[in-house]
Every structure is written in C-alpha cells, then in structure tokens.
C-alpha cells in the first residue's frame, strides 16, 4: 500500500525551458520522464501536485526591482504556462507561489491553491508523508522544496533524471543534489518508480 505517497512536479513552465526568459539548459527534457511518472501515479490512483512560479509584474525577485532574476513567470503570461507537452491529469492540485512582491517563493511549500490551501495542509489532511519530486530548477525551486519537505519530516524521493538546473555557477545543480542527499532525500530514476510505488 502506498496511500501515503504523492507526486510533486515543480515549475515545469515555459520560462524555465529553452527559449524562455530564465531558460534552464535542457529544461524541456524533464517533460517526458515526468509524463511517465504522472502516468504511473494516475494508474495507481495516487495524488499529483504541481507548483508554478506565479509572479506579479513588479517584485523584488526581478532585476528591474533590485532582485537577482530577469523577469519571468509573470502571472497569466505565456512564459508562466506549463510546458505544452506536460500531460497533467484533471485531478492535479495546482500550487501557485512567488505572488508576494517581496518574497522569492522558491519552495512549493510557499505555494497556495485557488482555495488558499497550503501544500502542508493538504499533505496532512490526506495522510501523505512521502513525496516523489521532479521538475525545475534543481538548484533553486527543486532544492528549496526538497529541503523544506525534509525539514517537515517527510520522506522525499528526487526523480533525478527528471530535474534540470540553472547552474549560474558551474556545478550548482550537482551541489544542490548532494545537499538534498545529505538532508536525507533519496534519489531514483523515473524508470524505477514502478519498483518503489505500487498498489
Ligand atoms: C526558480 C529562479 C527564480 C525555479 C524560480 O523555479 O527554480 N528559479 N524563480
Ligand atoms: Zn521566480
């Protein structure tokens, strides 16, 4: 029984893919493995969450307003839309984050649903204590989300062939993965999900 397991896709949005405003090299290559992960979780009836970076036009997160990043994932823009090839089920629970004009909002735990629910509340209510996590970017939002989940005592499995990083400094993603591992996150390839997550 894996009633306590869920999949969490982090920020698989156009702006983090090649051609986007904050493109992650090979960011689009997480889409196919994540589709396979989604199919597996749907097939066995386990919940799927997806976060999105969802910024206001003006935020201290953006360079024109003193922040570290080029303007990206502005609410309702094409860049903020999920990658068109990502196949999300109708049952997906969407979490929007980065909406506060003075908060970066890297972690999916900073996100809220349309009904103002937090990820932490939803996990608690549904008895979920193990998250499988993949998406973008390894060295920012995936890292922050994984470390947050570990701090909250959740079991975390990173789908390490379904993440990609910005690597502003060479090696950032590699270091981020090492940090996640040191925090107790497990690493798994998408093809191995069926061995670990079953009915
Ligand atoms: C992200 C940088 C800025 C991410 C979001 O999704 O990893 N990175 N905003
Ligand atoms: Zn952002």
PDB file of C-alpha atoms and ligand atoms in Angstrom:
ATOM      1  CA  UNK A   1       0.000   0.000   0.000  1.00  0.00           C
ATOM      2  CA  UNK A   2       1.253   3.456  -0.863  1.00  0.00           C
ATOM      3  CA  UNK A   3      -1.718   5.518   0.220  1.00  0.00           C
ATOM      4  CA  UNK A   4       0.649   7.990   1.754  1.00  0.00           C
ATOM      5  CA  UNK A   5       2.652   8.779  -1.365  1.00  0.00           C
ATOM      6  CA  UNK A   6       2.207  11.646  -3.859  1.00  0.00           C
ATOM      7  CA  UNK A   7       3.986  13.106  -6.875  1.00  0.00           C
ATOM      8  CA  UNK A   8       5.032  16.772  -6.900  1.00  0.00           C
ATOM      9  CA  UNK A   9       6.067  18.462 -10.151  1.00  0.00           C
ATOM     10  CA  UNK A  10       7.977  21.684  -9.590  1.00  0.00           C
ATOM     11  CA  UNK A  11       7.684  24.610 -12.029  1.00  0.00           C
ATOM     12  CA  UNK A  12       7.627  22.846 -15.417  1.00  0.00           C
ATOM     13  CA  UNK A  13       6.916  26.180 -17.086  1.00  0.00           C
ATOM     14  CA  UNK A  14       7.846  27.731 -20.443  1.00  0.00           C
ATOM     15  CA  UNK A  15      10.124  30.397 -18.963  1.00  0.00           C
ATOM     16  CA  UNK A  16      12.363  27.682 -17.464  1.00  0.00           C
ATOM     17  CA  UNK A  17      12.629  25.848 -20.786  1.00  0.00           C
ATOM     18  CA  UNK A  18      14.822  26.687 -23.799  1.00  0.00           C
ATOM     19  CA  UNK A  19      13.552  29.912 -25.379  1.00  0.00           C
ATOM     20  CA  UNK A  20      12.116  31.101 -22.043  1.00  0.00           C
ATOM     21  CA  UNK A  21      13.046  34.166 -20.009  1.00  0.00           C
ATOM     22  CA  UNK A  22      15.028  32.164 -17.433  1.00  0.00           C
ATOM     23  CA  UNK A  23      15.845  29.141 -19.515  1.00  0.00           C
ATOM     24  CA  UNK A  24      17.314  26.099 -17.833  1.00  0.00           C
ATOM     25  CA  UNK A  25      19.625  24.320 -20.285  1.00  0.00           C
ATOM     26  CA  UNK A  26      17.713  21.152 -21.261  1.00  0.00           C
ATOM     27  CA  UNK A  27      14.796  22.187 -19.049  1.00  0.00           C
ATOM     28  CA  UNK A  28      12.348  20.722 -21.542  1.00  0.00           C
ATOM     29  CA  UNK A  29      13.986  17.310 -21.178  1.00  0.00           C
ATOM     30  CA  UNK A  30      12.244  16.764 -17.844  1.00  0.00           C
ATOM     31  CA  UNK A  31       8.852  16.737 -19.566  1.00  0.00           C
ATOM     32  CA  UNK A  32       8.867  13.199 -20.987  1.00  0.00           C
ATOM     33  CA  UNK A  33      10.142  11.467 -17.840  1.00  0.00           C
ATOM     34  CA  UNK A  34       7.662  13.472 -15.779  1.00  0.00           C
ATOM     35  CA  UNK A  35       4.831  12.384 -18.106  1.00  0.00           C
ATOM     36  CA  UNK A  36       5.818   8.783 -17.395  1.00  0.00           C
ATOM     37  CA  UNK A  37       5.834   9.467 -13.661  1.00  0.00           C
ATOM     38  CA  UNK A  38       2.396  11.097 -13.935  1.00  0.00           C
ATOM     39  CA  UNK A  39       1.045   8.095 -15.853  1.00  0.00           C
ATOM     40  CA  UNK A  40       2.256   5.748 -13.145  1.00  0.00           C
ATOM     41  CA  UNK A  41       0.770   7.774 -10.300  1.00  0.00           C
ATOM     42  CA  UNK A  42      -2.535   8.167 -12.173  1.00  0.00           C
ATOM     43  CA  UNK A  43      -2.656   4.441 -12.942  1.00  0.00           C
ATOM     44  CA  UNK A  44      -2.473   3.532  -9.279  1.00  0.00           C
ATOM     45  CA  UNK A  45      -4.656   6.369  -8.085  1.00  0.00           C
ATOM     46  CA  UNK A  46      -2.116   8.402  -6.144  1.00  0.00           C
ATOM     47  CA  UNK A  47      -2.353  12.196  -5.873  1.00  0.00           C
ATOM     48  CA  UNK A  48      -0.398  14.588  -8.083  1.00  0.00           C
ATOM     49  CA  UNK A  49       0.572  18.140  -7.156  1.00  0.00           C
ATOM     50  CA  UNK A  50       2.175  20.722  -9.460  1.00  0.00           C
ATOM     51  CA  UNK A  51       3.702  24.014  -8.400  1.00  0.00           C
ATOM     52  CA  UNK A  52       4.096  27.050 -10.600  1.00  0.00           C
ATOM     53  CA  UNK A  53       6.165  30.194 -10.249  1.00  0.00           C
ATOM     54  CA  UNK A  54       3.474  32.890 -10.474  1.00  0.00           C
ATOM     55  CA  UNK A  55       4.915  36.352 -10.056  1.00  0.00           C
ATOM     56  CA  UNK A  56       3.295  39.787 -10.161  1.00  0.00           C
ATOM     57  CA  UNK A  57       4.763  42.151 -12.827  1.00  0.00           C
ATOM     58  CA  UNK A  58       6.704  44.020 -10.148  1.00  0.00           C
ATOM     59  CA  UNK A  59       8.521  42.070  -7.467  1.00  0.00           C
ATOM     60  CA  UNK A  60      11.834  42.335  -5.636  1.00  0.00           C
ATOM     61  CA  UNK A  61      12.526  38.900  -7.188  1.00  0.00           C
ATOM     62  CA  UNK A  62      13.167  40.635 -10.560  1.00  0.00           C
ATOM     63  CA  UNK A  63      16.317  42.527 -11.619  1.00  0.00           C
ATOM     64  CA  UNK A  64      14.486  45.767 -12.556  1.00  0.00           C
ATOM     65  CA  UNK A  65      13.319  45.945  -8.927  1.00  0.00           C
ATOM     66  CA  UNK A  66      16.601  45.061  -7.271  1.00  0.00           C
ATOM     67  CA  UNK A  67      16.329  41.277  -7.403  1.00  0.00           C
ATOM     68  CA  UNK A  68      18.517  38.511  -8.812  1.00  0.00           C
ATOM     69  CA  UNK A  69      16.433  37.332 -11.780  1.00  0.00           C
ATOM     70  CA  UNK A  70      15.312  38.506 -15.189  1.00  0.00           C
ATOM     71  CA  UNK A  71      11.551  38.996 -15.408  1.00  0.00           C
ATOM     72  CA  UNK A  72       9.944  35.529 -15.687  1.00  0.00           C
ATOM     73  CA  UNK A  73       6.736  33.619 -14.992  1.00  0.00           C
ATOM     74  CA  UNK A  74       4.570  36.717 -14.747  1.00  0.00           C
ATOM     75  CA  UNK A  75       1.006  35.708 -13.871  1.00  0.00           C
ATOM     76  CA  UNK A  76      -1.059  34.705 -16.921  1.00  0.00           C
ATOM     77  CA  UNK A  77       1.816  35.166 -19.385  1.00  0.00           C
ATOM     78  CA  UNK A  78       2.854  32.523 -21.924  1.00  0.00           C
ATOM     79  CA  UNK A  79       6.114  32.131 -20.027  1.00  0.00           C
ATOM     80  CA  UNK A  80       4.232  31.213 -16.874  1.00  0.00           C
ATOM     81  CA  UNK A  81       2.185  28.497 -18.600  1.00  0.00           C
ATOM     82  CA  UNK A  82       3.143  24.875 -18.060  1.00  0.00           C
ATOM     83  CA  UNK A  83       5.154  23.319 -20.897  1.00  0.00           C
ATOM     84  CA  UNK A  84       2.671  22.341 -23.594  1.00  0.00           C
ATOM     85  CA  UNK A  85       3.818  18.708 -23.722  1.00  0.00           C
ATOM     86  CA  UNK A  86       3.364  18.134 -19.986  1.00  0.00           C
ATOM     87  CA  UNK A  87       0.297  15.944 -19.518  1.00  0.00           C
ATOM     88  CA  UNK A  88      -1.330  16.816 -16.241  1.00  0.00           C
ATOM     89  CA  UNK A  89      -4.431  14.914 -15.132  1.00  0.00           C
ATOM     90  CA  UNK A  90      -7.638  16.842 -14.405  1.00  0.00           C
ATOM     91  CA  UNK A  91      -7.174  15.865 -10.773  1.00  0.00           C
ATOM     92  CA  UNK A  92      -3.866  17.718 -10.419  1.00  0.00           C
ATOM     93  CA  UNK A  93      -3.665  20.078  -7.451  1.00  0.00           C
ATOM     94  CA  UNK A  94      -2.024  23.310  -8.588  1.00  0.00           C
ATOM     95  CA  UNK A  95       0.045  25.422  -6.183  1.00  0.00           C
ATOM     96  CA  UNK A  96       0.983  28.998  -7.106  1.00  0.00           C
ATOM     97  CA  UNK A  97       3.934  30.678  -5.430  1.00  0.00           C
ATOM     98  CA  UNK A  98       6.047  33.816  -5.644  1.00  0.00           C
ATOM     99  CA  UNK A  99       2.953  36.040  -5.660  1.00  0.00           C
ATOM    100  CA  UNK A 100       4.138  38.273  -2.831  1.00  0.00           C
ATOM    101  CA  UNK A 101       6.009  41.331  -4.134  1.00  0.00           C
ATOM    102  CA  UNK A 102       8.768  40.927  -1.578  1.00  0.00           C
ATOM    103  CA  UNK A 103       9.175  37.147  -1.282  1.00  0.00           C
ATOM    104  CA  UNK A 104      11.073  34.927  -3.750  1.00  0.00           C
ATOM    105  CA  UNK A 105       8.874  31.923  -3.095  1.00  0.00           C
ATOM    106  CA  UNK A 106      11.268  29.226  -4.237  1.00  0.00           C
ATOM    107  CA  UNK A 107       9.660  26.399  -2.287  1.00  0.00           C
ATOM    108  CA  UNK A 108       6.417  24.725  -3.326  1.00  0.00           C
ATOM    109  CA  UNK A 109       5.604  24.883   0.408  1.00  0.00           C
ATOM    110  CA  UNK A 110       5.264  28.669  -0.090  1.00  0.00           C
ATOM    111  CA  UNK A 111       2.514  27.973  -2.628  1.00  0.00           C
ATOM    112  CA  UNK A 112      -1.249  28.075  -2.249  1.00  0.00           C
ATOM    113  CA  UNK A 113      -4.137  26.592  -4.205  1.00  0.00           C
ATOM    114  CA  UNK A 114      -7.005  28.572  -5.741  1.00  0.00           C
ATOM    115  CA  UNK A 115      -8.815  27.945  -2.457  1.00  0.00           C
ATOM    116  CA  UNK A 116      -5.912  29.362  -0.438  1.00  0.00           C
ATOM    117  CA  UNK A 117      -4.823  25.975   0.867  1.00  0.00           C
ATOM    118  CA  UNK A 118      -1.161  25.270   1.526  1.00  0.00           C
ATOM    119  CA  UNK A 119       0.711  22.178   0.413  1.00  0.00           C
ATOM    120  CA  UNK A 120       1.500  21.324   4.036  1.00  0.00           C
ATOM    121  CA  UNK A 121      -2.199  21.354   4.987  1.00  0.00           C
ATOM    122  CA  UNK A 122      -3.175  19.235   2.001  1.00  0.00           C
ATOM    123  CA  UNK A 123      -0.484  16.678   2.731  1.00  0.00           C
ATOM    124  CA  UNK A 124      -1.503  16.435   6.378  1.00  0.00           C
ATOM    125  CA  UNK A 125      -5.204  16.123   5.539  1.00  0.00           C
ATOM    126  CA  UNK A 126      -4.559  13.363   3.056  1.00  0.00           C
ATOM    127  CA  UNK A 127      -2.088  11.479   5.198  1.00  0.00           C
ATOM    128  CA  UNK A 128       0.698  11.959   2.664  1.00  0.00           C
ATOM    129  CA  UNK A 129       4.156  11.569   4.149  1.00  0.00           C
ATOM    130  CA  UNK A 130       6.236  10.647   1.100  1.00  0.00           C
ATOM    131  CA  UNK A 131       6.762  12.927  -1.905  1.00  0.00           C
ATOM    132  CA  UNK A 132       8.310  11.999  -5.239  1.00  0.00           C
ATOM    133  CA  UNK A 133       9.675  15.251  -6.665  1.00  0.00           C
ATOM    134  CA  UNK A 134      10.895  16.307 -10.113  1.00  0.00           C
ATOM    135  CA  UNK A 135      10.966  19.465 -12.225  1.00  0.00           C
ATOM    136  CA  UNK A 136      12.798  22.791 -12.459  1.00  0.00           C
ATOM    137  CA  UNK A 137      15.147  24.123 -11.377  1.00  0.00           C
ATOM    138  CA  UNK A 138      17.359  21.662  -9.486  1.00  0.00           C
ATOM    139  CA  UNK A 139      19.425  24.400  -7.843  1.00  0.00           C
ATOM    140  CA  UNK A 140      16.517  26.695  -6.837  1.00  0.00           C
ATOM    141  CA  UNK A 141      12.919  25.598  -6.542  1.00  0.00           C
ATOM    142  CA  UNK A 142      13.504  21.839  -6.529  1.00  0.00           C
ATOM    143  CA  UNK A 143      16.260  22.281  -3.945  1.00  0.00           C
ATOM    144  CA  UNK A 144      14.163  24.586  -1.736  1.00  0.00           C
ATOM    145  CA  UNK A 145      11.130  22.300  -1.970  1.00  0.00           C
ATOM    146  CA  UNK A 146      13.070  19.133  -1.171  1.00  0.00           C
ATOM    147  CA  UNK A 147      14.879  20.698   1.788  1.00  0.00           C
ATOM    148  CA  UNK A 148      11.580  22.124   3.093  1.00  0.00           C
ATOM    149  CA  UNK A 149       9.904  18.736   2.806  1.00  0.00           C
ATOM    150  CA  UNK A 150      12.745  17.077   4.701  1.00  0.00           C
ATOM    151  CA  UNK A 151      12.570  19.742   7.444  1.00  0.00           C
ATOM    152  CA  UNK A 152       8.896  18.933   7.768  1.00  0.00           C
ATOM    153  CA  UNK A 153       9.757  15.300   8.331  1.00  0.00           C
ATOM    154  CA  UNK A 154       8.504  13.970   5.012  1.00  0.00           C
ATOM    155  CA  UNK A 155      10.167  11.148   3.153  1.00  0.00           C
ATOM    156  CA  UNK A 156      11.446  12.530  -0.151  1.00  0.00           C
ATOM    157  CA  UNK A 157      12.468  10.778  -3.333  1.00  0.00           C
ATOM    158  CA  UNK A 158      14.003  13.002  -6.003  1.00  0.00           C
ATOM    159  CA  UNK A 159      13.444  11.803  -9.570  1.00  0.00           C
ATOM    160  CA  UNK A 160      16.989  12.577 -10.573  1.00  0.00           C
ATOM    161  CA  UNK A 161      16.558  12.069 -14.305  1.00  0.00           C
ATOM    162  CA  UNK A 162      13.554  14.407 -14.273  1.00  0.00           C
ATOM    163  CA  UNK A 163      15.237  17.524 -12.861  1.00  0.00           C
ATOM    164  CA  UNK A 164      17.421  20.160 -14.513  1.00  0.00           C
ATOM    165  CA  UNK A 165      19.201  23.192 -13.123  1.00  0.00           C
ATOM    166  CA  UNK A 166      20.168  26.773 -13.933  1.00  0.00           C
ATOM    167  CA  UNK A 167      23.869  26.339 -12.983  1.00  0.00           C
ATOM    168  CA  UNK A 168      24.652  30.055 -12.735  1.00  0.00           C
ATOM    169  CA  UNK A 169      27.913  28.769 -11.248  1.00  0.00           C
ATOM    170  CA  UNK A 170      29.106  25.527 -12.831  1.00  0.00           C
ATOM    171  CA  UNK A 171      28.296  22.637 -10.500  1.00  0.00           C
ATOM    172  CA  UNK A 172      25.391  24.328  -8.676  1.00  0.00           C
ATOM    173  CA  UNK A 173      22.953  21.549  -9.581  1.00  0.00           C
ATOM    174  CA  UNK A 174      25.382  18.840  -8.612  1.00  0.00           C
ATOM    175  CA  UNK A 175      25.975  20.540  -5.265  1.00  0.00           C
ATOM    176  CA  UNK A 176      22.242  21.017  -4.757  1.00  0.00           C
ATOM    177  CA  UNK A 177      21.651  17.296  -5.309  1.00  0.00           C
ATOM    178  CA  UNK A 178      24.407  16.480  -2.816  1.00  0.00           C
ATOM    179  CA  UNK A 179      22.770  18.819  -0.305  1.00  0.00           C
ATOM    180  CA  UNK A 180      19.403  17.137  -0.808  1.00  0.00           C
ATOM    181  CA  UNK A 181      21.002  13.720  -0.319  1.00  0.00           C
ATOM    182  CA  UNK A 182      22.749  14.938   2.836  1.00  0.00           C
ATOM    183  CA  UNK A 183      19.353  16.099   4.108  1.00  0.00           C
ATOM    184  CA  UNK A 184      18.075  12.562   3.695  1.00  0.00           C
ATOM    185  CA  UNK A 185      16.428  12.721   0.278  1.00  0.00           C
ATOM    186  CA  UNK A 186      16.536   9.502  -1.731  1.00  0.00           C
ATOM    187  CA  UNK A 187      17.399   9.505  -5.424  1.00  0.00           C
ATOM    188  CA  UNK A 188      15.535   7.431  -8.018  1.00  0.00           C
ATOM    189  CA  UNK A 189      15.260   7.249 -11.788  1.00  0.00           C
ATOM    190  CA  UNK A 190      11.771   7.515 -13.256  1.00  0.00           C
ATOM    191  CA  UNK A 191      12.072   4.046 -14.847  1.00  0.00           C
ATOM    192  CA  UNK A 192      12.425   2.639 -11.332  1.00  0.00           C
ATOM    193  CA  UNK A 193       9.251   4.199  -9.908  1.00  0.00           C
ATOM    194  CA  UNK A 194       7.259   1.070 -10.638  1.00  0.00           C
ATOM    195  CA  UNK A 195       9.598  -0.903  -8.366  1.00  0.00           C
ATOM    196  CA  UNK A 196       9.050   1.509  -5.475  1.00  0.00           C
ATOM    197  CA  UNK A 197       5.486   2.750  -5.854  1.00  0.00           C
ATOM    198  CA  UNK A 198       2.807   0.118  -6.301  1.00  0.00           C
ATOM    199  CA  UNK A 199      -0.666  -0.777  -5.095  1.00  0.00           C
TER     200      UNK A 199
HETATM  201  C1  LIG B   1      13.127  29.423  -9.971  1.00  0.00           C
HETATM  202  C2  LIG B   1      14.709  31.072 -10.111  1.00  0.00           C
HETATM  203  C3  LIG B   1      13.742  32.033  -9.950  1.00  0.00           C
HETATM  204  C4  LIG B   1      12.806  27.964 -10.013  1.00  0.00           C
HETATM  205  C5  LIG B   1      12.148  30.376  -9.790  1.00  0.00           C
HETATM  206  O1  LIG B   1      11.655  27.590 -10.332  1.00  0.00           O
HETATM  207  O2  LIG B   1      13.725  27.158  -9.732  1.00  0.00           O
HETATM  208  N1  LIG B   1      14.404  29.777 -10.112  1.00  0.00           N
HETATM  209  N2  LIG B   1      12.466  31.666  -9.786  1.00  0.00           N
HETATM  210 ZN1  LIG B   2      10.802  33.023  -9.869  1.00  0.00          ZN
END
